[in-house]
PDB file of C-alpha atoms in Angstrom:
ATOM      1  CA  MET A   1       0.000   0.000   0.000  1.00  0.00           C
ATOM      2  CA  TYR A   2       2.727   2.499   0.939  1.00  0.00           C
ATOM      3  CA  LYS A   3       5.605   0.730  -0.828  1.00  0.00           C
ATOM      4  CA  LYS A   4       7.502   3.965  -1.487  1.00  0.00           C
ATOM      5  CA  ALA A   5       7.653   4.632   2.257  1.00  0.00           C
ATOM      6  CA  PHE A   6       9.741   1.501   2.920  1.00  0.00           C
ATOM      7  CA  SER A   7      13.353   0.562   2.343  1.00  0.00           C
ATOM      8  CA  LYS A   8      14.152  -2.736   0.666  1.00  0.00           C
ATOM      9  CA  ASP A   9      14.791  -4.245   4.107  1.00  0.00           C
ATOM     10  CA  GLY A  10      11.453  -3.126   5.578  1.00  0.00           C
ATOM     11  CA  TYR A  11      12.193   0.119   7.440  1.00  0.00           C
ATOM     12  CA  ILE A  12      10.145   3.281   6.969  1.00  0.00           C
ATOM     13  CA  ILE A  13      12.391   5.802   5.216  1.00  0.00           C
ATOM     14  CA  ASP A  14       9.917   8.207   3.588  1.00  0.00           C
ATOM     15  CA  GLN A  15       7.361   9.735   5.907  1.00  0.00           C
ATOM     16  CA  SER A  16       6.298  12.237   3.217  1.00  0.00           C
ATOM     17  CA  VAL A  17       4.264   9.640   1.280  1.00  0.00           C
ATOM     18  CA  LEU A  18       2.063   8.760   4.284  1.00  0.00           C
ATOM     19  CA  THR A  19      -0.400  11.547   3.476  1.00  0.00           C
ATOM     20  CA  ASP A  20      -3.561   9.523   4.042  1.00  0.00           C
ATOM     21  CA  LEU A  21      -2.404   7.605   7.119  1.00  0.00           C
ATOM     22  CA  PRO A  22      -3.736   9.561  10.121  1.00  0.00           C
ATOM     23  CA  PHE A  23      -1.889  10.084  13.374  1.00  0.00           C
ATOM     24  CA  GLY A  24      -4.184  11.969  15.698  1.00  0.00           C
ATOM     25  CA  LYS A  25      -5.931  14.719  13.735  1.00  0.00           C
ATOM     26  CA  TYR A  26      -3.122  15.040  11.185  1.00  0.00           C
ATOM     27  CA  PRO A  27      -1.589  12.864   8.482  1.00  0.00           C
ATOM     28  CA  SER A  28       1.504  10.844   9.385  1.00  0.00           C
ATOM     29  CA  SER A  29       3.347  12.729   6.641  1.00  0.00           C
ATOM     30  CA  GLN A  30       3.079  15.807   8.862  1.00  0.00           C
ATOM     31  CA  ASN A  31       3.521  14.512  12.420  1.00  0.00           C
ATOM     32  CA  GLY A  32       4.223  10.776  12.292  1.00  0.00           C
ATOM     33  CA  CYS A  33       7.984  10.795  12.824  1.00  0.00           C
ATOM     34  CA  GLY A  34       7.616   9.645  16.458  1.00  0.00           C
ATOM     35  CA  TRP A  35       5.673   6.460  15.749  1.00  0.00           C
ATOM     36  CA  ILE A  36       7.850   5.843  12.670  1.00  0.00           C
ATOM     37  CA  ALA A  37      11.025   6.081  14.779  1.00  0.00           C
ATOM     38  CA  VAL A  38       9.508   3.631  17.293  1.00  0.00           C
ATOM     39  CA  TYR A  39       8.558   1.214  14.504  1.00  0.00           C
ATOM     40  CA  ASN A  40      12.061   1.354  12.998  1.00  0.00           C
ATOM     41  CA  TYR A  41      13.735   1.053  16.401  1.00  0.00           C
ATOM     42  CA  LEU A  42      11.671  -1.997  17.360  1.00  0.00           C
ATOM     43  CA  LYS A  43      12.572  -3.653  14.047  1.00  0.00           C
ATOM     44  CA  LEU A  44      16.245  -2.920  14.749  1.00  0.00           C
ATOM     45  CA  GLN A  45      15.830  -4.593  18.143  1.00  0.00           C
ATOM     46  CA  LYS A  46      14.124  -7.583  16.498  1.00  0.00           C
ATOM     47  CA  LYS A  47      11.003  -6.938  18.559  1.00  0.00           C
ATOM     48  CA  PRO A  48       7.433  -7.101  17.241  1.00  0.00           C
ATOM     49  CA  ALA A  49       6.719  -3.968  15.209  1.00  0.00           C
ATOM     50  CA  GLU A  50       3.132  -3.599  14.018  1.00  0.00           C
ATOM     51  CA  ILE A  51       2.425  -0.247  12.400  1.00  0.00           C
ATOM     52  CA  GLU A  52      -1.251   0.001  13.335  1.00  0.00           C
ATOM     53  CA  LYS A  53      -0.683  -1.087  16.925  1.00  0.00           C
ATOM     54  CA  ILE A  54       2.192   1.369  17.497  1.00  0.00           C
ATOM     55  CA  LYS A  55       0.412   4.222  15.755  1.00  0.00           C
ATOM     56  CA  ASN A  56      -2.874   3.643  17.589  1.00  0.00           C
ATOM     57  CA  GLN A  57      -1.287   3.265  21.031  1.00  0.00           C
ATOM     58  CA  LEU A  58       0.847   6.389  20.613  1.00  0.00           C
ATOM     59  CA  SER A  59      -2.015   8.447  19.159  1.00  0.00           C
ATOM     60  CA  HIS A  60      -3.667   8.393  22.597  1.00  0.00           C
ATOM     61  CA  THR A  61      -0.722  10.350  24.013  1.00  0.00           C
ATOM     62  CA  LEU A  62      -0.936  13.241  21.544  1.00  0.00           C
ATOM     63  CA  PHE A  63      -1.563  16.754  22.833  1.00  0.00           C
ATOM     64  CA  LEU A  64      -4.078  18.792  20.779  1.00  0.00           C
ATOM     65  CA  GLY A  65      -4.543  15.858  18.424  1.00  0.00           C
ATOM     66  CA  GLY A  66      -0.885  15.896  17.456  1.00  0.00           C
ATOM     67  CA  LYS A  67      -0.589  19.517  16.367  1.00  0.00           C
ATOM     68  CA  ALA A  68       2.857  19.689  17.987  1.00  0.00           C
ATOM     69  CA  GLY A  69       3.753  16.077  17.173  1.00  0.00           C
ATOM     70  CA  MET A  70       4.829  13.478  19.697  1.00  0.00           C
ATOM     71  CA  SER A  71       6.135  14.073  23.222  1.00  0.00           C
ATOM     72  CA  VAL A  72       9.682  12.762  23.622  1.00  0.00           C
ATOM     73  CA  VAL A  73       8.999  11.798  27.239  1.00  0.00           C
ATOM     74  CA  LEU A  74       5.889   9.803  26.333  1.00  0.00           C
ATOM     75  CA  LEU A  75       7.752   8.130  23.458  1.00  0.00           C
ATOM     76  CA  TYR A  76      10.477   7.114  25.921  1.00  0.00           C
ATOM     77  CA  LEU A  77       7.918   5.805  28.424  1.00  0.00           C
ATOM     78  CA  TYR A  78       6.126   3.874  25.685  1.00  0.00           C
ATOM     79  CA  LEU A  79       9.366   2.084  24.792  1.00  0.00           C
ATOM     80  CA  ARG A  80      10.156   1.356  28.456  1.00  0.00           C
ATOM     81  CA  ILE A  81       6.704   0.262  29.624  1.00  0.00           C
ATOM     82  CA  PHE A  82       4.791  -1.129  26.641  1.00  0.00           C
ATOM     83  CA  CYS A  83       7.681  -2.430  24.530  1.00  0.00           C
ATOM     84  CA  ARG A  84       9.875  -3.474  27.469  1.00  0.00           C
ATOM     85  CA  CYS A  85      12.956  -1.861  25.955  1.00  0.00           C
ATOM     86  CA  ASN A  86      15.771  -1.149  28.375  1.00  0.00           C
ATOM     87  CA  VAL A  87      16.425   2.346  27.033  1.00  0.00           C
ATOM     88  CA  LYS A  88      17.821   5.493  28.615  1.00  0.00           C
ATOM     89  CA  PHE A  89      16.921   9.107  27.990  1.00  0.00           C
ATOM     90  CA  ARG A  90      19.882  11.427  27.334  1.00  0.00           C
ATOM     91  CA  ILE A  91      20.252  15.082  26.420  1.00  0.00           C
ATOM     92  CA  HIS A  92      23.355  15.842  24.375  1.00  0.00           C
ATOM     93  CA  LEU A  93      25.116  18.860  23.017  1.00  0.00           C
ATOM     94  CA  PRO A  94      25.975  18.249  19.355  1.00  0.00           C
ATOM     95  CA  VAL A  95      29.679  18.058  20.316  1.00  0.00           C
ATOM     96  CA  THR A  96      29.106  15.186  22.759  1.00  0.00           C
ATOM     97  CA  ALA A  97      26.553  13.472  20.500  1.00  0.00           C
ATOM     98  CA  ALA A  98      29.104  13.356  17.696  1.00  0.00           C
ATOM     99  CA  LYS A  99      31.271  11.124  19.915  1.00  0.00           C
ATOM    100  CA  LEU A 100      28.502   8.644  20.754  1.00  0.00           C
ATOM    101  CA  TYR A 101      28.770   4.943  20.194  1.00  0.00           C
ATOM    102  CA  ILE A 102      25.441   3.176  20.461  1.00  0.00           C
ATOM    103  CA  PRO A 103      24.356   0.059  18.571  1.00  0.00           C
ATOM    104  CA  SER A 104      20.959   1.629  17.780  1.00  0.00           C
ATOM    105  CA  GLY A 105      18.622   4.262  19.119  1.00  0.00           C
ATOM    106  CA  ILE A 106      16.274   7.136  18.494  1.00  0.00           C
ATOM    107  CA  LEU A 107      17.379  10.749  18.168  1.00  0.00           C
ATOM    108  CA  MET A 108      15.191  13.828  18.442  1.00  0.00           C
ATOM    109  CA  TYR A 109      16.665  16.996  16.988  1.00  0.00           C
ATOM    110  CA  HIS A 110      15.473  20.333  15.619  1.00  0.00           C
ATOM    111  CA  THR A 111      15.515  20.734  11.852  1.00  0.00           C
ATOM    112  CA  GLY A 112      15.212  24.502  11.888  1.00  0.00           C
ATOM    113  CA  ASN A 113      11.435  24.265  11.414  1.00  0.00           C
ATOM    114  CA  SER A 114      10.379  21.600  13.900  1.00  0.00           C
ATOM    115  CA  PHE A 115      11.559  18.732  16.043  1.00  0.00           C
ATOM    116  CA  HIS A 116      12.049  15.401  14.287  1.00  0.00           C
ATOM    117  CA  PHE A 117      12.529  11.813  15.487  1.00  0.00           C
ATOM    118  CA  ILE A 118      14.672   9.286  13.633  1.00  0.00           C
ATOM    119  CA  ALA A 119      16.021   5.821  14.329  1.00  0.00           C
ATOM    120  CA  ILE A 120      19.720   5.096  13.853  1.00  0.00           C
ATOM    121  CA  LYS A 121      21.849   1.954  13.658  1.00  0.00           C
ATOM    122  CA  TYR A 122      25.616   1.664  13.961  1.00  0.00           C
ATOM    123  CA  GLN A 123      27.279   0.272  10.830  1.00  0.00           C
ATOM    124  CA  SER A 124      31.080   0.427  11.232  1.00  0.00           C
ATOM    125  CA  LYS A 125      34.001   2.841  11.611  1.00  0.00           C
ATOM    126  CA  GLY A 126      31.896   5.525  13.276  1.00  0.00           C
ATOM    127  CA  GLN A 127      29.218   5.406  10.574  1.00  0.00           C
ATOM    128  CA  TYR A 128      25.497   5.108  11.302  1.00  0.00           C
ATOM    129  CA  ARG A 129      22.495   4.400   9.146  1.00  0.00           C
ATOM    130  CA  PHE A 130      19.793   7.047   9.560  1.00  0.00           C
ATOM    131  CA  PHE A 131      16.145   6.055   8.978  1.00  0.00           C
ATOM    132  CA  ASN A 132      13.598   8.665   7.796  1.00  0.00           C
ATOM    133  CA  ALA A 133      16.025  11.570   8.202  1.00  0.00           C
ATOM    134  CA  VAL A 134      16.228  12.394   4.488  1.00  0.00           C
ATOM    135  CA  TYR A 135      12.914  11.229   3.085  1.00  0.00           C
ATOM    136  CA  GLY A 136      13.316   8.348   0.666  1.00  0.00           C
ATOM    137  CA  ARG A 137      17.067   7.899   1.080  1.00  0.00           C
ATOM    138  CA  GLU A 138      17.570   4.133   1.092  1.00  0.00           C
ATOM    139  CA  GLU A 139      21.096   3.970   2.517  1.00  0.00           C
ATOM    140  CA  ASP A 140      21.637   7.155   4.527  1.00  0.00           C
ATOM    141  CA  ILE A 141      25.004   6.245   6.084  1.00  0.00           C
ATOM    142  CA  ARG A 142      27.385   8.771   7.664  1.00  0.00           C
ATOM    143  CA  THR A 143      28.830   9.857  10.990  1.00  0.00           C
ATOM    144  CA  ILE A 144      26.661  11.494  13.626  1.00  0.00           C
ATOM    145  CA  ARG A 145      28.908  14.554  13.367  1.00  0.00           C
ATOM    146  CA  ASP A 146      28.246  14.904   9.613  1.00  0.00           C
ATOM    147  CA  PHE A 147      24.540  14.326  10.131  1.00  0.00           C
ATOM    148  CA  LEU A 148      24.308  17.001  12.830  1.00  0.00           C
ATOM    149  CA  LYS A 149      26.222  19.556  10.761  1.00  0.00           C
ATOM    150  CA  GLU A 150      23.672  19.185   8.002  1.00  0.00           C
ATOM    151  CA  HIS A 151      20.423  18.699   9.931  1.00  0.00           C
ATOM    152  CA  CYS A 152      20.537  19.885  13.563  1.00  0.00           C
ATOM    153  CA  ASN A 153      19.737  23.564  14.096  1.00  0.00           C
ATOM    154  CA  PHE A 154      19.407  23.599  17.858  1.00  0.00           C
ATOM    155  CA  PRO A 155      21.950  23.605  20.692  1.00  0.00           C
ATOM    156  CA  PHE A 156      20.969  20.108  21.905  1.00  0.00           C
ATOM    157  CA  LEU A 157      19.427  16.833  20.836  1.00  0.00           C
ATOM    158  CA  ILE A 158      17.835  14.010  22.752  1.00  0.00           C
ATOM    159  CA  GLY A 159      18.838  10.385  22.484  1.00  0.00           C
ATOM    160  CA  ILE A 160      16.833   7.360  23.524  1.00  0.00           C
ATOM    161  CA  TYR A 161      18.994   4.250  23.462  1.00  0.00           C
TER     162      TYR A 161
END
């Protein structure tokens, strides 16, 4: 149904095509990055990842029907409580985030227009794969430092890993 939204290996990489998939009062193309990051993260962890279940459970946590997107705290709690993921919540300056080594996780950063959630997975030699950061990019692989230089326009980012 939304084949263009998925990578060849089954991760959601293009939120922009999810125009008729609601999340709260808005389409997932507009405010669905939180549930998409959870879906991708759970797949990375080899845990059950059902789009409708994740989307529906998280939609109940939205403030004003999702006008401001997903709460990072509620996303974290959802992973801890409902998905039984042993994750931590960390606030990083871009300088410290660039030195991170984590096998996989979720980052929340500011694009210059809004906050955005993405899932990441370590590849090798300091390189990570970024999911749904650049819409439609199948193999978005680079260092966190390079990613932040291009995409993060805020003095901090939040990591859940």
